Short mmCIF file of C-alpha atoms in Angstrom, two decimals:
data_model
loop_
_atom_site.label_atom_id
_atom_site.label_comp_id
_atom_site.label_asym_id
_atom_site.label_seq_id
_atom_site.Cartn_x
_atom_site.Cartn_y
_atom_site.Cartn_z
CA UNK A 387 40.99 11.14 -50.96
CA UNK A 388 40.70 7.86 -51.32
CA UNK A 389 39.15 5.86 -49.59
CA UNK A 390 39.31 2.24 -48.44
CA UNK A 391 37.61 -0.59 -49.20
CA UNK A 392 35.18 -2.10 -46.67
CA UNK A 393 37.62 -5.06 -46.76
CA UNK A 394 40.09 -3.19 -45.88
CA UNK A 395 38.67 -1.05 -42.91
CA UNK A 396 37.29 -4.52 -41.53
CA UNK A 397 41.24 -6.08 -42.23
CA UNK A 398 42.99 -2.59 -39.83
CA UNK A 399 39.78 -3.36 -37.34
CA UNK A 400 40.75 -6.83 -37.41
CA UNK A 401 44.70 -5.69 -36.83
CA UNK A 402 43.25 -3.06 -34.06
CA UNK A 403 41.33 -5.73 -32.31
CA UNK A 404 44.25 -8.03 -32.48
CA UNK A 405 46.37 -4.96 -31.31
CA UNK A 406 44.16 -4.34 -28.02
CA UNK A 407 43.74 -7.68 -27.07
CA UNK A 408 46.68 -8.41 -27.05
CA UNK A 409 47.58 -5.71 -24.92
CA UNK A 410 44.68 -6.34 -22.79
CA UNK A 411 46.06 -9.07 -22.35
CA UNK A 412 49.21 -9.57 -22.05
CA UNK A 413 51.73 -8.37 -18.39
CA UNK A 414 54.09 -5.36 -18.23
CA UNK A 415 57.23 -5.55 -16.77
CA UNK A 416 59.47 -8.75 -16.42
CA UNK A 417 58.12 -11.71 -15.28
CA UNK A 418 57.58 -11.90 -11.91
CA UNK A 419 59.73 -13.91 -9.84
CA UNK A 420 58.01 -16.80 -8.19
CA UNK A 421 58.61 -18.13 -4.85
CA UNK A 422 59.09 -15.28 -2.75
CA UNK A 423 56.20 -14.18 -0.96
CA UNK A 424 52.94 -12.40 -1.96
CA UNK A 425 51.20 -8.83 0.74
CA UNK A 426 47.77 -8.41 0.49
CA UNK A 427 45.84 -5.32 1.50
CA UNK A 428 42.68 -4.22 1.22
CA UNK A 429 43.38 -0.22 1.77
CA UNK A 430 46.05 2.04 -0.03
CA UNK A 431 47.87 3.30 3.28
CA UNK A 432 48.09 -0.63 4.48
CA UNK A 433 50.11 -1.48 1.10
CA UNK A 434 52.27 2.05 1.97
CA UNK A 435 52.68 0.66 5.40
CA UNK A 436 54.09 -2.58 3.87
CA UNK A 437 56.16 -0.88 1.34
CA UNK A 438 58.75 0.50 3.05
CA UNK A 439 59.80 -2.62 3.97
CA UNK A 440 59.88 -3.27 0.24
CA UNK A 441 63.14 -2.35 -1.51
CA UNK A 442 63.90 -1.54 -5.64
CA UNK A 443 59.96 -2.05 -6.29
CA UNK A 444 58.98 -2.13 -9.74
CA UNK A 445 54.93 -2.30 -11.18
CA UNK A 446 53.81 -5.41 -12.59
CA UNK A 447 50.75 -5.40 -14.08
CA UNK A 448 48.68 -8.58 -14.10
CA UNK A 449 46.98 -9.44 -17.18
CA UNK A 450 43.95 -8.43 -16.18
CA UNK A 451 44.70 -5.48 -14.99
CA UNK A 452 45.40 -5.95 -11.12
CA UNK A 453 48.94 -4.05 -10.05
CA UNK A 454 51.96 -5.64 -8.13
CA UNK A 455 54.96 -3.53 -6.61
CA UNK A 456 57.06 -5.75 -6.33
CA UNK A 457 60.42 -5.72 -4.96
CA UNK A 458 63.32 -7.14 -2.13
CA UNK A 459 62.28 -7.28 1.95
CA UNK A 460 65.07 -4.58 3.22
CA UNK A 461 67.69 -6.26 3.81
CA UNK A 462 66.89 -9.68 2.71
CA UNK A 463 66.90 -11.60 -0.99
CA UNK A 464 63.66 -12.29 -0.29
CA UNK A 465 61.47 -11.46 -3.29
CA UNK A 466 58.10 -9.31 -2.54
CA UNK A 467 55.66 -8.50 -4.38
CA UNK A 468 52.47 -6.16 -2.58
CA UNK A 469 48.73 -5.06 -4.38
CA UNK A 470 45.67 -3.82 -2.63
CA UNK A 471 42.73 -6.02 -3.68
CA UNK A 472 40.50 -3.24 -2.46
CA UNK A 473 37.25 -4.17 0.50
CA UNK A 474 35.97 -7.32 1.23
CA UNK A 475 35.66 -11.55 0.81
CA UNK A 476 34.93 -11.78 -2.51
CA UNK A 477 37.37 -9.39 -3.74
CA UNK A 478 40.16 -10.65 -1.41
CA UNK A 479 39.50 -14.51 -2.65
CA UNK A 480 39.35 -13.18 -6.64
CA UNK A 481 42.83 -11.68 -6.21
CA UNK A 482 44.32 -14.16 -4.10
CA UNK A 483 43.74 -16.53 -6.60
CA UNK A 484 45.36 -14.38 -9.06
CA UNK A 485 48.29 -13.87 -6.80
CA UNK A 486 48.45 -17.32 -6.33
CA UNK A 487 48.30 -18.24 -9.84
CA UNK A 488 50.95 -15.17 -11.22
CA UNK A 489 54.08 -16.19 -8.59
CA UNK A 490 53.50 -19.32 -6.90
CA UNK A 491 54.47 -17.82 -3.46
CA UNK A 492 56.12 -19.67 -0.58
CA UNK A 493 53.28 -18.51 1.69
CA UNK A 494 50.83 -15.07 1.62
CA UNK A 495 49.93 -12.65 4.24
CA UNK A 496 46.63 -10.59 4.46
CA UNK A 497 47.41 -7.30 6.63
CA UNK A 498 46.45 -3.76 7.36
CA UNK A 499 43.60 -3.06 10.20
CA UNK A 500 40.64 -4.34 12.39
CA UNK A 501 38.56 -3.59 14.74
CA UNK A 502 38.42 -4.81 17.89
CA UNK A 503 36.35 -7.07 19.71
CA UNK A 504 37.70 -7.47 23.36
CA UNK A 505 37.97 -4.82 25.35
CA UNK A 506 41.96 -5.92 26.48
CA UNK A 507 43.09 -5.60 22.95
CA UNK A 508 43.98 -1.86 22.61
CA UNK A 509 44.33 0.15 19.97
CA UNK A 510 47.45 -0.58 17.86
CA UNK A 511 48.21 -4.09 18.70
CA UNK A 512 48.41 -6.38 16.16
CA UNK A 513 46.37 -8.93 16.05
CA UNK A 514 47.88 -12.51 14.37
CA UNK A 515 44.77 -14.83 13.13
CA UNK A 516 45.15 -18.22 14.45
CA UNK A 517 41.80 -18.70 12.85
CA UNK A 518 39.80 -17.15 10.13
CA UNK A 519 35.14 -17.47 10.55
CA UNK A 520 33.58 -17.08 7.99
CA UNK A 521 30.48 -15.74 9.35
CA UNK A 522 27.91 -14.80 6.81
CA UNK A 523 26.97 -18.04 5.93
CA UNK A 524 24.41 -19.23 7.46
CA UNK A 525 20.00 -19.72 6.75
CA UNK A 526 17.24 -17.56 8.28
CA UNK A 527 14.78 -19.16 10.05
CA UNK A 528 11.79 -17.56 11.86
CA UNK A 529 12.59 -16.76 14.55
CA UNK A 530 16.40 -16.06 13.98
CA UNK A 531 19.30 -16.36 11.61
CA UNK A 532 20.99 -19.49 12.06
CA UNK A 533 24.97 -19.25 11.36
CA UNK A 534 26.85 -22.14 9.30
CA UNK A 535 30.17 -20.84 8.98
CA UNK A 536 33.20 -21.01 7.72
CA UNK A 537 36.86 -21.69 8.82
CA UNK A 538 40.51 -22.02 8.50
CA UNK A 539 42.93 -22.59 11.15
CA UNK A 540 46.21 -20.56 10.64
CA UNK A 541 49.00 -22.52 8.58
CA UNK A 542 51.55 -24.12 11.46
CA UNK A 543 54.20 -23.27 9.83
CA UNK A 544 53.68 -19.63 10.04
CA UNK A 545 51.96 -19.43 13.08
CA UNK A 546 54.92 -20.77 14.66
CA UNK A 547 57.15 -18.53 13.01
CA UNK A 548 54.61 -15.65 13.80
CA UNK A 549 54.88 -16.72 17.56
CA UNK A 550 58.53 -16.69 17.47
CA UNK A 551 58.99 -13.69 16.48
CA UNK A 552 56.15 -12.08 18.73
CA UNK A 553 58.32 -14.36 21.69
CA UNK A 554 61.46 -12.44 21.12
CA UNK A 555 60.22 -9.02 19.96
CA UNK A 556 62.58 -6.32 18.79
CA UNK A 557 60.41 -5.61 15.68
CA UNK A 558 59.00 -2.66 16.82
CA UNK A 559 61.01 0.86 17.70
CA UNK A 560 59.64 1.55 20.74
CA UNK A 561 59.71 -0.07 23.72
CA UNK A 562 57.86 -2.28 24.10
CA UNK A 563 56.31 -2.09 21.34
CA UNK A 564 52.46 -2.91 20.90
CA UNK A 565 51.08 -6.64 22.69
CA UNK A 566 50.81 -8.95 19.55
CA UNK A 567 47.96 -11.18 20.01
CA UNK A 568 47.37 -14.97 19.09
CA UNK A 569 43.39 -15.47 18.33
CA UNK A 570 41.15 -16.10 16.08
CA UNK A 571 39.60 -12.92 13.91
CA UNK A 572 35.35 -12.98 12.49
CA UNK A 573 35.34 -11.70 8.80
CA UNK A 574 32.74 -10.76 7.35
CA UNK A 575 30.98 -7.77 4.39
CA UNK A 576 30.20 -5.70 6.80
CA UNK A 577 32.01 -2.85 8.56
CA UNK A 578 30.56 -3.51 12.37
CA UNK A 579 30.41 0.24 14.10
CA UNK A 580 28.68 -1.06 17.14
CA UNK A 581 28.23 -3.57 20.31
CA UNK A 582 24.24 -3.13 20.19
CA UNK A 583 23.81 -4.24 16.92
CA UNK A 584 21.82 -8.07 16.70
CA UNK A 585 25.22 -8.64 14.12
CA UNK A 586 27.30 -8.07 17.30
CA UNK A 587 25.70 -9.85 19.69
CA UNK A 588 25.67 -12.99 17.14
CA UNK A 589 28.81 -12.50 17.06
CA UNK A 590 29.74 -12.26 19.98
CA UNK A 591 27.78 -15.17 21.06
CA UNK A 592 29.22 -17.80 17.86
CA UNK A 593 32.66 -16.26 17.37
CA UNK A 594 33.23 -15.12 21.61
CA UNK A 595 36.89 -16.56 20.46
CA UNK A 596 37.93 -14.03 18.07
CA UNK A 597 39.41 -10.99 19.55
CA UNK A 598 39.04 -8.86 15.94
CA UNK A 599 37.22 -8.50 12.76
CA UNK A 600 37.83 -6.92 9.57
CA UNK A 601 36.32 -8.05 5.91
CA UNK A 602 38.78 -9.81 3.26
CA UNK A 603 40.68 -12.96 5.24
CA UNK A 604 37.29 -14.70 4.94
CA UNK A 605 37.87 -14.35 1.14
CA UNK A 606 41.76 -14.65 0.89
CA UNK A 607 41.43 -18.20 3.64
CA UNK A 608 39.07 -19.52 0.88
CA UNK A 609 41.18 -18.85 -2.17
CA UNK A 610 44.60 -19.97 -0.44
CA UNK A 611 42.76 -23.15 0.79
CA UNK A 612 41.46 -24.47 -2.57
CA UNK A 613 45.20 -23.90 -4.34
CA UNK A 614 46.80 -25.78 -1.18
CA UNK A 615 48.78 -22.48 -0.19
CA UNK A 616 49.83 -21.43 3.10
CA UNK A 617 47.96 -17.62 3.66
CA UNK A 618 48.02 -16.09 7.76
CA UNK A 619 46.63 -13.15 8.29
CA UNK A 620 48.39 -9.98 10.14
CA UNK A 621 46.24 -7.40 11.56
CA UNK A 622 46.24 -4.23 13.55
CA UNK A 623 44.54 -2.77 15.72
CA UNK A 624 42.24 0.82 14.14
CA UNK A 625 39.12 1.26 16.39
CA UNK A 626 36.74 -0.79 18.87
CA UNK A 627 34.09 -1.41 16.78
CA UNK A 628 31.57 0.48 19.36
CA UNK A 629 30.51 3.69 17.89
CA UNK A 630 33.49 5.40 17.81
CA UNK A 631 35.24 4.55 14.81
CA UNK A 632 35.16 7.59 12.98
CA UNK A 633 37.22 9.54 15.97
CA UNK A 634 40.04 6.39 16.23
CA UNK A 635 40.26 7.42 12.32
CA UNK A 636 40.50 11.16 12.88
CA UNK A 637 43.15 10.51 15.18
CA UNK A 638 45.03 8.75 13.30
CA UNK A 639 45.24 5.11 14.67
CA UNK A 640 44.43 4.22 10.95
CA UNK A 641 47.58 4.48 9.94
CA UNK A 642 49.05 3.76 13.62
CA UNK A 643 47.93 0.23 12.84
CA UNK A 644 49.17 0.00 9.19
CA UNK A 645 52.38 0.86 10.30
CA UNK A 646 52.39 -1.67 13.04
CA UNK A 647 51.49 -4.49 11.46
CA UNK A 648 53.27 -3.71 8.27
CA UNK A 649 56.55 -3.88 10.96
CA UNK A 650 55.50 -6.81 13.01
CA UNK A 651 55.22 -8.73 9.31
CA UNK A 652 58.30 -8.06 8.28
CA UNK A 653 59.97 -9.48 10.70
CA UNK A 654 57.63 -12.33 10.20
CA UNK A 655 58.91 -11.92 6.46
CA UNK A 656 62.16 -12.26 6.79
CA UNK A 657 62.14 -15.39 8.81
CA UNK A 658 60.00 -17.25 5.97
CA UNK A 659 62.73 -20.41 4.84
CA UNK A 660 62.73 -20.40 1.17
CA UNK A 661 61.10 -23.39 -0.76
CA UNK A 662 63.34 -26.36 -1.02
#
């Protein structure tokens, strides 16, 4: 047996390393379409609900490994890319930035489920965020936590199109369908499942116009702001953030809420104008 020299081993190892690095940094699949729409979700069943409205799907694998399901919005020529970012504001911020850089979309949307903060918002309802409150910034003084929140207004054009969809109806198979609320949403890295905790009390005191709470939109909104990319949040209500989340989850409200939000979003995306 001929043993390769150290130089040959090093050279071969160098080629192997080069090949591995190239494979790790090169996107997989055709170049992603630009100028379309990106939809971000936190959970797999939220992504699946959106993908029901996307035809001709294929997977684009970003150089960093993020997988986007790419296709056309059913019945239209609109390019749509959908991905799962995971839970939390940090992951949402990073992957929103990644999606903007990869697809240069004309609009982005974050969709999925949320918890209700007001009795008037029922399970299965849809909330379009007119404002996102990032509630986790602040200062911990001796006597209390003082919020220093961030806030991002909804892009005017996207909000106007969403209101038009809400007024005209017909986006849901049931008649009447779920109620659509145009109100602020609170966003931070906590699953709120009680109305009596100090955090719940502080949110009610400081953000009392928010009607829903979730964990990703503050990060996505921040990334959109830094890129001057329009991004709108559309959420379905899956629980009441009141200690009974496990009951609502067992009853299937996660899936119902995700499907309702996706149905509304599909009708909205169909109206987003092509970038001139």
